[in-house]
Coordinates of C-alpha atoms and ligand atoms in Angstrom, one line a residue:
X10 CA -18.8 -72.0 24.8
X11 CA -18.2 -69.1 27.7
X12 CA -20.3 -66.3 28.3
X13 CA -16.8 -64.7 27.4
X14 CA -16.6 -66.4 24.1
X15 CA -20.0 -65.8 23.3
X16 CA -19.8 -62.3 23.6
X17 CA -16.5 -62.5 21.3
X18 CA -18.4 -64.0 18.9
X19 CA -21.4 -62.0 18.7
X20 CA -19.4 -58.7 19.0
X21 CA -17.5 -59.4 16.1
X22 CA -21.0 -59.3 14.2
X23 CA -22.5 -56.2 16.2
X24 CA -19.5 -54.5 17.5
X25 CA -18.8 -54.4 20.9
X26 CA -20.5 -51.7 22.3
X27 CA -23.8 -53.9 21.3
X28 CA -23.3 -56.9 23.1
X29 CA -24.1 -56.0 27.2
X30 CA -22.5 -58.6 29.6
X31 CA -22.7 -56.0 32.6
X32 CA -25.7 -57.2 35.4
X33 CA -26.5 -53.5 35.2
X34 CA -26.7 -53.1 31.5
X35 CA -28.6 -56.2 31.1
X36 CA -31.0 -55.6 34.0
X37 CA -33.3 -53.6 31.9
X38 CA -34.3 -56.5 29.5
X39 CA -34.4 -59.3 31.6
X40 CA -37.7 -58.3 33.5
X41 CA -41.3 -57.2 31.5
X42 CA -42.3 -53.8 32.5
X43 CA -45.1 -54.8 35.1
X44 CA -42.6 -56.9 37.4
X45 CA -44.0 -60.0 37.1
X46 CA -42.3 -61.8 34.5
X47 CA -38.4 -62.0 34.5
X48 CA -35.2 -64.5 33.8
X49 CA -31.6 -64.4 33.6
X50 CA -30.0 -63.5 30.2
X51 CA -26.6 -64.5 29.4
X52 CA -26.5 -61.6 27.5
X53 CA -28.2 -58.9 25.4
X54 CA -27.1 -58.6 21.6
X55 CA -28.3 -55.5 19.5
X56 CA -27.9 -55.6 15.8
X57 CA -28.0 -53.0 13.5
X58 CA -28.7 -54.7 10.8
X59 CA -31.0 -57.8 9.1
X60 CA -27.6 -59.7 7.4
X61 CA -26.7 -58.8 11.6
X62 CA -29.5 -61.0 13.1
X63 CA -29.0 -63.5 10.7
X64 CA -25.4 -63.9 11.9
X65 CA -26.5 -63.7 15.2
X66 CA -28.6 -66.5 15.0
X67 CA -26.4 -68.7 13.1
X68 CA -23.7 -67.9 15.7
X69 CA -26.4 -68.7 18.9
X70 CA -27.6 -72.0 17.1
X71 CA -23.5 -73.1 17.1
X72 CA -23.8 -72.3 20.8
X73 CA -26.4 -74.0 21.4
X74 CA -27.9 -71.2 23.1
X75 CA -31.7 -70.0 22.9
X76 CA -32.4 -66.9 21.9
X77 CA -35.3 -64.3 23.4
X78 CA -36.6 -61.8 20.6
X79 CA -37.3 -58.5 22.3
X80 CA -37.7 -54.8 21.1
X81 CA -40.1 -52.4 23.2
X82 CA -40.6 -54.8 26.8
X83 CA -44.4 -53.8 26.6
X84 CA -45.2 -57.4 26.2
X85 CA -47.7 -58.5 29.1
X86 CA -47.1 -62.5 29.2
X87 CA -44.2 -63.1 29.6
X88 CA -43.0 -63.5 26.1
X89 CA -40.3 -61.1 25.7
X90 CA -37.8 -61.8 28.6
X91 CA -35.9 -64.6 29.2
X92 CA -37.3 -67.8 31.4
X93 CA -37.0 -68.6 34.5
X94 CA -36.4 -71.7 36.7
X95 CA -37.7 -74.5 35.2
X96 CA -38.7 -73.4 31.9
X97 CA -34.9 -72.3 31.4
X98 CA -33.4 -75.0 29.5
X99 CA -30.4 -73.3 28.3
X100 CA -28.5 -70.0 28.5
X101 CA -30.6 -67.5 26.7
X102 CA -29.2 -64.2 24.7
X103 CA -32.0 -61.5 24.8
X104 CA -31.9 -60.2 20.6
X105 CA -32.8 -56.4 21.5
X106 CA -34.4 -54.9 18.0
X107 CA -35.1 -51.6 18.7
X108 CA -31.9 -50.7 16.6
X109 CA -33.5 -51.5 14.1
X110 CA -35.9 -48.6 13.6
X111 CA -35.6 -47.1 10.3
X112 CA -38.5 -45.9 8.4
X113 CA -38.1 -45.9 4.4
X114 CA -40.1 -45.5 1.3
X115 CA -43.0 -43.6 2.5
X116 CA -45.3 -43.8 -0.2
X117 CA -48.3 -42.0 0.0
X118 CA -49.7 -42.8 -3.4
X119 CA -50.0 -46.5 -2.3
X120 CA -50.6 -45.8 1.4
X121 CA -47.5 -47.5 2.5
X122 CA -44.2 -47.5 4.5
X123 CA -41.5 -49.5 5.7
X124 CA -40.5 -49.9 9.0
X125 CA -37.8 -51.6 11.1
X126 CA -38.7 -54.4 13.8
X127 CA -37.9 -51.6 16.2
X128 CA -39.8 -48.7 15.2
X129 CA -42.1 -47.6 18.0
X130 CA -45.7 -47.2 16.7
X131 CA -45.7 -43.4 17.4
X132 CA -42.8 -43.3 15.3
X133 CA -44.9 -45.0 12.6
X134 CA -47.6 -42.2 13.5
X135 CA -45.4 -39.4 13.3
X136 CA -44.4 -40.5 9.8
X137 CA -47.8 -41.4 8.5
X138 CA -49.0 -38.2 9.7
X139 CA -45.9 -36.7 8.0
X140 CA -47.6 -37.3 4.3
X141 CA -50.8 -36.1 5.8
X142 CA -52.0 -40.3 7.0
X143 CA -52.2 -42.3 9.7
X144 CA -51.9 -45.5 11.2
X145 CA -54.3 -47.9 11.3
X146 CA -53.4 -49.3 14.8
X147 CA -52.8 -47.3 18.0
X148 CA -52.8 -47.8 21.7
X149 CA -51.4 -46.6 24.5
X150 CA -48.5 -48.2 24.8
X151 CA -47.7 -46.3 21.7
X152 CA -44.2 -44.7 22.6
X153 CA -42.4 -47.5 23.5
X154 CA -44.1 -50.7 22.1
X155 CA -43.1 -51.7 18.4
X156 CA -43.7 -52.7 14.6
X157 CA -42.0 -56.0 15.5
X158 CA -43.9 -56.5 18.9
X159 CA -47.4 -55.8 17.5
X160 CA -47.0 -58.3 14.4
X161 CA -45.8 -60.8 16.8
X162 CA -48.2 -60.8 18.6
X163 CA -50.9 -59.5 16.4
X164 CA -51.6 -56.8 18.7
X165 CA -54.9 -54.9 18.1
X166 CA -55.8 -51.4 20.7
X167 CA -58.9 -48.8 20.0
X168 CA -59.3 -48.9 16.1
X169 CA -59.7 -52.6 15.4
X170 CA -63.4 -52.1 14.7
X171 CA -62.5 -49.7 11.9
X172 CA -59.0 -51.1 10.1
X173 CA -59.0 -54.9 11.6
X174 CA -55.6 -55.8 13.9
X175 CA -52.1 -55.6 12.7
X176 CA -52.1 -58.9 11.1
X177 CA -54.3 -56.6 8.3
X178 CA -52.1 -53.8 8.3
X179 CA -48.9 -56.3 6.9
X180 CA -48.8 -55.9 3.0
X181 CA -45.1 -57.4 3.3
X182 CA -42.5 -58.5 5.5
X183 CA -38.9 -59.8 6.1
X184 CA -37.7 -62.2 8.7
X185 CA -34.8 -63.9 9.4
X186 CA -35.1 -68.2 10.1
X187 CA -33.5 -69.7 13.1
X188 CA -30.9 -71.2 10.3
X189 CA -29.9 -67.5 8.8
X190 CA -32.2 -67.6 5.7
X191 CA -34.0 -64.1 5.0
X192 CA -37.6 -64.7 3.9
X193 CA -41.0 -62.5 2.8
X194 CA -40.4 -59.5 0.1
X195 CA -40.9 -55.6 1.5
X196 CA -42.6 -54.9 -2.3
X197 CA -46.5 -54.6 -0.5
X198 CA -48.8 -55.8 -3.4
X199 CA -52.0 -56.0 -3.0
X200 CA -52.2 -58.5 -5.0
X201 CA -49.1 -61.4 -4.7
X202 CA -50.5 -65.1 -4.7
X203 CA -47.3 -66.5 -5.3
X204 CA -47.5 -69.2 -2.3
X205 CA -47.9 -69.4 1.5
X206 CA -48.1 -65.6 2.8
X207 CA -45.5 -65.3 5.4
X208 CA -47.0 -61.8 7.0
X209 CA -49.7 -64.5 7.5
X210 CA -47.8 -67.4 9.0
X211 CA -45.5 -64.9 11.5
X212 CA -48.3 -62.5 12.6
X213 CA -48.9 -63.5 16.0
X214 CA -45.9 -66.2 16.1
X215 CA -44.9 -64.5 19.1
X216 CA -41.0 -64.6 18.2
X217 CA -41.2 -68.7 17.7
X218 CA -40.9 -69.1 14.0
X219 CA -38.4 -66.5 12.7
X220 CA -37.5 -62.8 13.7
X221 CA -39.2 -60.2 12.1
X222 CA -36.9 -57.7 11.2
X223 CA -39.3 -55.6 8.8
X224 CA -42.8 -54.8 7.6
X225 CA -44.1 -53.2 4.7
X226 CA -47.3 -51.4 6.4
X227 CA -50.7 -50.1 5.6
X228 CA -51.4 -46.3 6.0
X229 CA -55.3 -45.1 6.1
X230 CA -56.7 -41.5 5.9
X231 CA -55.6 -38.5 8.4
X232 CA -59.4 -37.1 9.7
X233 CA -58.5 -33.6 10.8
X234 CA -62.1 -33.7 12.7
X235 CA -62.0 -35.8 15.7
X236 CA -64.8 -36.4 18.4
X237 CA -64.7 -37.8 21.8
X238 CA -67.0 -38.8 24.2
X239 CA -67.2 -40.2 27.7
X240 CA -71.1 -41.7 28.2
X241 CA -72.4 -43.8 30.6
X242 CA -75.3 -46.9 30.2
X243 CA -77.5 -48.4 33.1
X244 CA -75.9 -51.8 32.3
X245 CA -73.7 -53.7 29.9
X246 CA -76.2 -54.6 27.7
X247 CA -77.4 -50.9 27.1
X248 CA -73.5 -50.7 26.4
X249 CA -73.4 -53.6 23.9
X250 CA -77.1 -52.1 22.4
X251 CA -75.4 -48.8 22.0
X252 CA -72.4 -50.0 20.0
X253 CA -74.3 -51.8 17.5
X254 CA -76.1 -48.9 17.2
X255 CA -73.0 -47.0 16.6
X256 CA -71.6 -49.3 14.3
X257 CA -74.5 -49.8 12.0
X258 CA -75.1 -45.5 11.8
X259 CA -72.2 -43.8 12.1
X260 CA -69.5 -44.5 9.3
X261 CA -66.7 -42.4 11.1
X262 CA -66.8 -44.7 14.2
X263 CA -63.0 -44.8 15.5
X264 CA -63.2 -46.7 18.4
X265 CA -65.6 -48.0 21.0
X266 CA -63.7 -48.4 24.9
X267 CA -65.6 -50.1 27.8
X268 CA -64.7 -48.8 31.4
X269 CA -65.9 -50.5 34.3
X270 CA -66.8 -48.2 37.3
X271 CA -64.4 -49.5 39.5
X272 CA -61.4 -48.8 36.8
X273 CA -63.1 -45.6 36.2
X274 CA -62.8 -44.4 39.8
X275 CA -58.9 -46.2 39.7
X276 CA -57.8 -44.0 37.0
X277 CA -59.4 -40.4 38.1
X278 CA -57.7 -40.5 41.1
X279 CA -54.4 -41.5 39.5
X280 CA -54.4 -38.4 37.4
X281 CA -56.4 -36.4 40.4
X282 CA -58.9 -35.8 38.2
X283 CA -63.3 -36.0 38.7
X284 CA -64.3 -38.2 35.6
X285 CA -66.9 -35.2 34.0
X286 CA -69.6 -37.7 34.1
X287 CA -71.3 -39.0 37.3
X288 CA -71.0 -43.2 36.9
X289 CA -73.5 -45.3 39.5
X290 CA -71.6 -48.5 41.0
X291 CA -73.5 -50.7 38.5
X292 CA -73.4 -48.5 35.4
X293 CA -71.1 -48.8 32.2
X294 CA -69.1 -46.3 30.5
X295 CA -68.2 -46.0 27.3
X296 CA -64.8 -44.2 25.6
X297 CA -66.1 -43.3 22.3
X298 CA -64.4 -41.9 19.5
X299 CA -65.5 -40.6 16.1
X300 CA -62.7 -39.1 12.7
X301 CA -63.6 -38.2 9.5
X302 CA -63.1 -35.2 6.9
X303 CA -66.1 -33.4 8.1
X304 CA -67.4 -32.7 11.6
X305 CA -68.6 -35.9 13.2
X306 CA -70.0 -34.3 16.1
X307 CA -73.6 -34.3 15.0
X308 CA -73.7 -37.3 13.7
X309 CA -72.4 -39.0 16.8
X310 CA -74.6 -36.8 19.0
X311 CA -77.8 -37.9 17.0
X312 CA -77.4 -41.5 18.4
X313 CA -76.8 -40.4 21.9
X314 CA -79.9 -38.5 22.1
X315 CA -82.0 -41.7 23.3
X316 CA -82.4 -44.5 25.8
X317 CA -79.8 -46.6 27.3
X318 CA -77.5 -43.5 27.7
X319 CA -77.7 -41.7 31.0
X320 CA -74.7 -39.1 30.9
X321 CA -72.2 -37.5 28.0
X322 CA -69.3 -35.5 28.0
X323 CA -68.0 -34.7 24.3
X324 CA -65.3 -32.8 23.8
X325 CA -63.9 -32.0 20.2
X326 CA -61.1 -29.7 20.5
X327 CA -57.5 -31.2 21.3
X328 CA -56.6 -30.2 24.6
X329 CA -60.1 -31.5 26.0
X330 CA -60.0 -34.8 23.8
X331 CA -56.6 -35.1 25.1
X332 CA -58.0 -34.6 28.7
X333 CA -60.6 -37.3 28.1
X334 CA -59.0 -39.9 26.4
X335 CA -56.2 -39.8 29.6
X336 CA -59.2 -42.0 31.8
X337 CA -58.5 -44.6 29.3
X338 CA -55.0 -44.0 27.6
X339 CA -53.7 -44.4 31.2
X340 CA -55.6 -46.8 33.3
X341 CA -52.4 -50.0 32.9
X342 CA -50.2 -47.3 34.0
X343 CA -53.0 -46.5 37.1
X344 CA -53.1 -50.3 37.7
X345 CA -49.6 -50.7 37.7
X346 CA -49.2 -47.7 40.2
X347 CA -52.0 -49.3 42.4
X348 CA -50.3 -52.4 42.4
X349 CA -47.3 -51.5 44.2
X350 CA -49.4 -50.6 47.8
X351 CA -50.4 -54.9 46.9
X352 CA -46.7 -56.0 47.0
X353 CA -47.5 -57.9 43.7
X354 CA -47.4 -57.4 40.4
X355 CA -50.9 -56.9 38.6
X356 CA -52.4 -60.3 37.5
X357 CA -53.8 -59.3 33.5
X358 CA -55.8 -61.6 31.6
X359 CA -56.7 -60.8 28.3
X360 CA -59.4 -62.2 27.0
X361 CA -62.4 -61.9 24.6
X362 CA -65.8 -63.5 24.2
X363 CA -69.0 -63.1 21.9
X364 CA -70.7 -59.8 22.4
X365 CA -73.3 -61.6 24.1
X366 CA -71.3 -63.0 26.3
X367 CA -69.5 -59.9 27.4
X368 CA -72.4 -59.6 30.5
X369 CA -71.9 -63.0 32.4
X370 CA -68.4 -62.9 31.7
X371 CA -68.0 -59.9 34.1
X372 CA -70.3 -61.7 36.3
X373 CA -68.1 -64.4 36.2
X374 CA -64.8 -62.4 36.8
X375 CA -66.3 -60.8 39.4
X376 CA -67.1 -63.9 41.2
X377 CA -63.8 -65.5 40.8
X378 CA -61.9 -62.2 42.1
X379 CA -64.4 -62.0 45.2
X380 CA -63.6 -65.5 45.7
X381 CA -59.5 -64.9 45.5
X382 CA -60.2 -61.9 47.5
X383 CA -58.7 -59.5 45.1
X384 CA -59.7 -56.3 43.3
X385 CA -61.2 -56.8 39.6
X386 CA -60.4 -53.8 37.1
X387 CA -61.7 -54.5 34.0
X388 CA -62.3 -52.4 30.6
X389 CA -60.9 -53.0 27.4
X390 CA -62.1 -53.1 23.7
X391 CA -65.9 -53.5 23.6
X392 CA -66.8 -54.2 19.6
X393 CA -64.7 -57.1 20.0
X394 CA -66.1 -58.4 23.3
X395 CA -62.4 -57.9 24.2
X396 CA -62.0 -57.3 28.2
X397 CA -58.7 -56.6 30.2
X398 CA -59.4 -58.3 33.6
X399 CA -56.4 -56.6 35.7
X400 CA -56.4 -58.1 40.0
X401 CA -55.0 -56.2 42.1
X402 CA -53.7 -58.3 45.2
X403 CA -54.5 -61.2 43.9
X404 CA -53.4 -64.5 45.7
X405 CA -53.7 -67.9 43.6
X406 CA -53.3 -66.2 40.0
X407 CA -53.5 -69.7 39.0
X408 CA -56.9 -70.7 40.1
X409 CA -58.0 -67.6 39.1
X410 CA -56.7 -67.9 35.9
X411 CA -58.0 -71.8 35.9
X412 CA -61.3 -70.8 36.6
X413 CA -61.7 -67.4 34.5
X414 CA -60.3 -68.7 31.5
X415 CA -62.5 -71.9 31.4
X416 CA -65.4 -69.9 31.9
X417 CA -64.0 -68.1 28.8
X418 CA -64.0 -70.7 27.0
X419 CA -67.2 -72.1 28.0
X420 CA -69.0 -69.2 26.8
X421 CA -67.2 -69.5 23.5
X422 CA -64.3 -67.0 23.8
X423 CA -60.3 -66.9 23.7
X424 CA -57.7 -67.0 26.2
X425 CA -56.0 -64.5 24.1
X426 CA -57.4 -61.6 22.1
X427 CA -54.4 -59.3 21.5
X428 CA -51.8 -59.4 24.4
X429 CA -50.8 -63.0 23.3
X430 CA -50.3 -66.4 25.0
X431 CA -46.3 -66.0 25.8
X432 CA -45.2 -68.0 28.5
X433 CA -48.5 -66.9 30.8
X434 CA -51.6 -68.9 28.9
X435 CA -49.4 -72.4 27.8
X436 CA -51.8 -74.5 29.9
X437 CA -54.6 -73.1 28.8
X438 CA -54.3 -73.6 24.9
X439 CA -56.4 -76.6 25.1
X440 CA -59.4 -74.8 25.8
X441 CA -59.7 -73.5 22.8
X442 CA -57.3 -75.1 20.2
X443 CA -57.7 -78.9 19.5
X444 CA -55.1 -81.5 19.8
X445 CA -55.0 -81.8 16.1
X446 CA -54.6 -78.6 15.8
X447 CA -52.0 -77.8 18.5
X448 CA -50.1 -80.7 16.8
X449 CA -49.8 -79.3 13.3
X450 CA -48.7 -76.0 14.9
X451 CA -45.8 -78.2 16.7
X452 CA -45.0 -79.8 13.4
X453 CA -44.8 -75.6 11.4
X454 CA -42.4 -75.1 14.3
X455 CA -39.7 -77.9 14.4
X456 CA -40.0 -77.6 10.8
X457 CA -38.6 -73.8 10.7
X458 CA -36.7 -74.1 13.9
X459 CA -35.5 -77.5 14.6
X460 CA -33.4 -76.7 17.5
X461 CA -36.2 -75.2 19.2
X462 CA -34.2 -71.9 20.2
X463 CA -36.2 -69.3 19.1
X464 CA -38.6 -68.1 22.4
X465 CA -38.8 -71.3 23.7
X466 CA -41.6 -72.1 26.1
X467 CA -43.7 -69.4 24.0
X468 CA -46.6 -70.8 22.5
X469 CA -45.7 -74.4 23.8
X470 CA -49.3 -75.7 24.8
X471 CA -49.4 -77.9 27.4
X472 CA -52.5 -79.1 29.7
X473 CA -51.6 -78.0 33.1
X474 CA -53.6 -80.2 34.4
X475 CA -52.7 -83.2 32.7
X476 CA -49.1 -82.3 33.1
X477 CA -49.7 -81.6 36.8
X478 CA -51.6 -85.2 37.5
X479 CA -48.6 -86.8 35.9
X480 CA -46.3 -85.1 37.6
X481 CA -44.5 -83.4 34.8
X482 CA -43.1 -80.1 35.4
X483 CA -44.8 -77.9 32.2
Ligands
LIG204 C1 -54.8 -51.6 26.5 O1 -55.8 -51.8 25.9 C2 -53.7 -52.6 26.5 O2 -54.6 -50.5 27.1 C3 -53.2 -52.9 27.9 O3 -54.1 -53.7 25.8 C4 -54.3 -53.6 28.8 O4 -53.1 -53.3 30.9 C5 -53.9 -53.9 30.2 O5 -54.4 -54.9 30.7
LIG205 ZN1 -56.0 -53.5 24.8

C-alpha cells in the first residue's frame, strides 16, 4: 500500500485533518523529548475515538504496517517514537492518543473516575481535586505525560511510598487488541474475580499487547495541610536511617526525594536560585514531604530534631513549598538544559536496588561515570531504593550502561523501576528476568498480537552480548 493510500484509508476512519503526512507536522512525534531517541514515521494517525483505534489497527494490520502507540512524548527509552535503522522492520504509523482525553463519571462516593488514554495527569488532578480528592500518582512531568503513558509503563513519581505505582491505581480498563477486539470493563469493582485481570496483564506492557484507550482510576484524600522540607544527612546511610524512621512514625509521609549534591548545585543554578540549606560535597539531601487533615508540621519536625540530620528548611505555606519543591520538580528539565553545552543528549538510567544497596550503588555509578569521563547526576525516589543516574557528556553509553546495570543487578536490583525498558534496556532483560520467564512473556505476546505490530522492538529481550558474539544485529 502507498503512504498515499494509507493515509486514504485511515482518514476515512479519523477524518482527514487527523492523519499528518507533512515532515513538519509529523516532526513533533517522531523524536522523544530529550533528543536521543527518534525514527521515521510514515505517518501520525489521531483518533477520536476507541471503535476509531480499533479501525485503525485493523486497517494498519491489512497494511502490514507496525504501529507506535504514543500520547504525551515524555517517555525516556525510547518507547514511544518510531525505530530507527535496524530495528525498523516496516513502515511505522505513530497512533497519537492524546485525543482521547475525556474525563467522565467522577464519582466521589467510590473514589473514582474515568479517564481517556490521553488525559494528562494534571488533568486527572485538576478533576480529582474538583470533588475535593486527589490523585494518587504525580510527578513532574505532570502537564504533558498521560493516563495511557503511566499504565503503560507502570510509571510511579514521589507518592509511591504512600498509594503504590499506577499499576494500583487501575480498578478498570479498556484496550483495544492488535485484531480490533475491545477488552477490560470501565465498571471499577473492588471486587471482580471473574478471570485474568487485564489492568494487570497491560500495566507496564509498554504499548506491546493492546492499546489502552481507558482507565477507570483510583482517587485518595485531598490534605489541605501540606509540609515540605529540604534536609541534609552526613551520608547516604543517615539518609536511608532517616526514612525508615520517617516511615515507621509519621503516618502522613507523602513522599521521600534523594538529591545528590552534585544535582543539587545543577538545579539551583538553573533556576538561579541558592538551595536554603548549605550541602557538603559528600552529604545527602532529602525532599521531604508530609499531607494530612491536620497540621503535619510538628509531627514531621519531631523526627528531624536528632542525629543524622545536619540542616532543614521547611516551608508550609504554598508559595514557599512551591519554591522548594522546584530543586526537585525541575532537575530533568536542568539536565536536559545542561546537556545541550555536551552536544549529546542526557544518558538516563533508571534503576532501583534494595535500600541497602542504595550506598555502593552510587559508588558504583560514580566509578563507572569517572571511568567514561562524564558527569553523574543522580537523585530519584529514595523509599524505593529508586535512583535516576542522568551523564552528562557521556561517551560509550553502552559500556556504561553494560557495566552499571550489571552491577545493578549484582546487588539484586532492576534495570527498570518506573521509566520502562522501551527500546533502551532490550539487552539487558536477562539480568534480571530468566529465560523461562522471558519465554512465556514472548509466548502472551504472539498470542495477542501475532503480527508482531504493536511497538515492536519494545520489550523484545535479547542478550546483547550473545547477540553481539554471534554476530546478529539485536
Ligand atoms: C522524575 O523522577 C522522573 O523526575 C524523571 O522519573 C527522571 O529525568 C529523569 O531521569
Ligand atoms: Zn522518577
Amino acid at each position: 500500500m502507498t503512504p498515499r493510500s494509507l493515509a486514504q484509508t485511515l482518514g476515512s476512519v479519523v477524518g482527514d485533518d487527523h492523519v499528518l503526512v507533512d515532515d513538519d507536522l509529523r516532526r513533533g512525534f517522531e523524536t522523544d523529548w530529550t533528543g536521543r531517541w527518534s525514527g521515521p514515521s510514515a505517518l501520525v494517525v489521531r483518533p477520536g475515538a476507541t471503535h476509531e483505534v480499533a479501525e485503525v489497527l485493523i486497517r494498519c494490520a491489512a497494511a502490514g504496517v507496525d504501529v507506535i502507540p504514543q500520547a504525551g512524548n515524555t517517555g525516556l527509552v525510547g518507547g514511544s517514537v518510531p525505530r530507527a535503522g535496524d530495528q525498523a522492520r516496516r513502515p511505522a504509523v505513530v497512533l497519537s492518543l492524546r485525543r482521547l482525553n475525556a474525563i467522565a463519571d467522577v464519582d466521589a462516593a467510590a473514589m473514582q473516575l474515568t479517564a481517556g488514554a490521553g488525559t494528562t495527569i494534571a488533568d486527572w488532578q485538576a478533576a480529582a481535586r474538583a470533588v475535593g480528592l486527589d490523585t494518587p500518582i504525580d510527578f513532574a512531568a505532570r502537564d504533558s505525560a498521560t493516563v495511557g503513558g503511566a499504565i503503560a509503563t507502570n510509571a510511579g513519581g514521589s507518592r509511591v511510598l504512600r498509594y503504590g505505582t499506577m499499576r494500583q491505581q487501575v480498578v478498570g480498563i479498556e484496550a483495544v487488541l492488535a485484531d480490533g477486539r475491545v477488552v477490560g470493563s470501565l465498571t471499577g469493582l473492588p471486587k471482580e474475580t471473574v478471570g485474568l485481570h487485564w489492568p494487570s496483564i497491560l500495566a507496564g506492557s509498554e504499548g506491546t499487547l493492546a492499546i489502552v484507550t481507558a482507565a477507570r482510576l483510583r482517587l485518595v484524600p485531598h490534605f489541605d495541610h501540606v509540609v515540605t522540607a529540604m534536609i541534609s544527612t552526613p551520608t547516604v546511610g543517615a539518609a536511608i536511617e532517616l526514612a525508615g524512621r520517617l516511615r515507621r512514625r509519621v503516618t502522613s509521609l507523602d513522599a521521600i526525594e534523594i538529591i545528590q549534591p552534585e544535582a543539587l548545585r545543577l538545579v539551583a543554578a538553573h533556576l538561579g536560585r541558592t538551595p536554603p540549606i548549605g550541602v557538603a560535597d559528600d552529604a545527602t539531601v532529602l525532599l521531604v514531604e508530609c499531607a494530612d487533615h491536620a497540621d503535619p508540621t510538628d509531627e514531621l519536625l519531631a523526627e528531624l530534631d536528632g542525629p543524622g540530620v545536619t540542616a532543614t528548611a521547611v516551608a508550609t505555606d504554598a508559595p514557599h513549598r512551591v519554591a522548594l519543591v522546584a530543586f526537585r520538580d525541575r532537575l530533568t528539565e536542568a539536565i536536559n538544559a545542561a546537556s545541550v553545552d555536551t552536544g549529546t543528549p542526557p544518558f538516563k538510567l533508571d534503576v532501583a536496588v534494595p535500600l541497602g544497596a542504595v550506598e555502593p550503588l552510587l559508588d558504583l555509578a560514580g566509578d563507572a561515570a569517572r571511568s567514561d569521563g562524564c558527569t553523574l547526576i543522580a537523585f530519584g525516589h529514595l523509599a524505593e531504593g529508586n535512583l535516576h543516574l542522568n551523564h552528562l557528556g557521556v561517551r560509550d553509553p553502552d559500556a556504561l550502561a553494560d557495566r552499571v546495570l550489571r552491577g545493578v543487578a549484582d546487588l539484586g536490583g532492576t534495570i527498570s523501576a518506573e521509566h520502562g525498558v522501551g527500546v533502551a534496556k532490550t539487552g539487558w532483560m536477562h539480568l534480571v528476568r530468566t529465560d523461562d520467564d522471558l519465554a512465556a512473556q514472548a509466548a502472551i505476546k504472539s498470542a495477542l498480537d501475532p503480527l508482531g505490530m504493536l511497538n515492536p522492538g519494545v520489550l523484545r529481550a535479547h542478550d546483547r552480548r550473545r547477540s553481539t558474539a554471534a554476530g546478529q544485529v539485536p
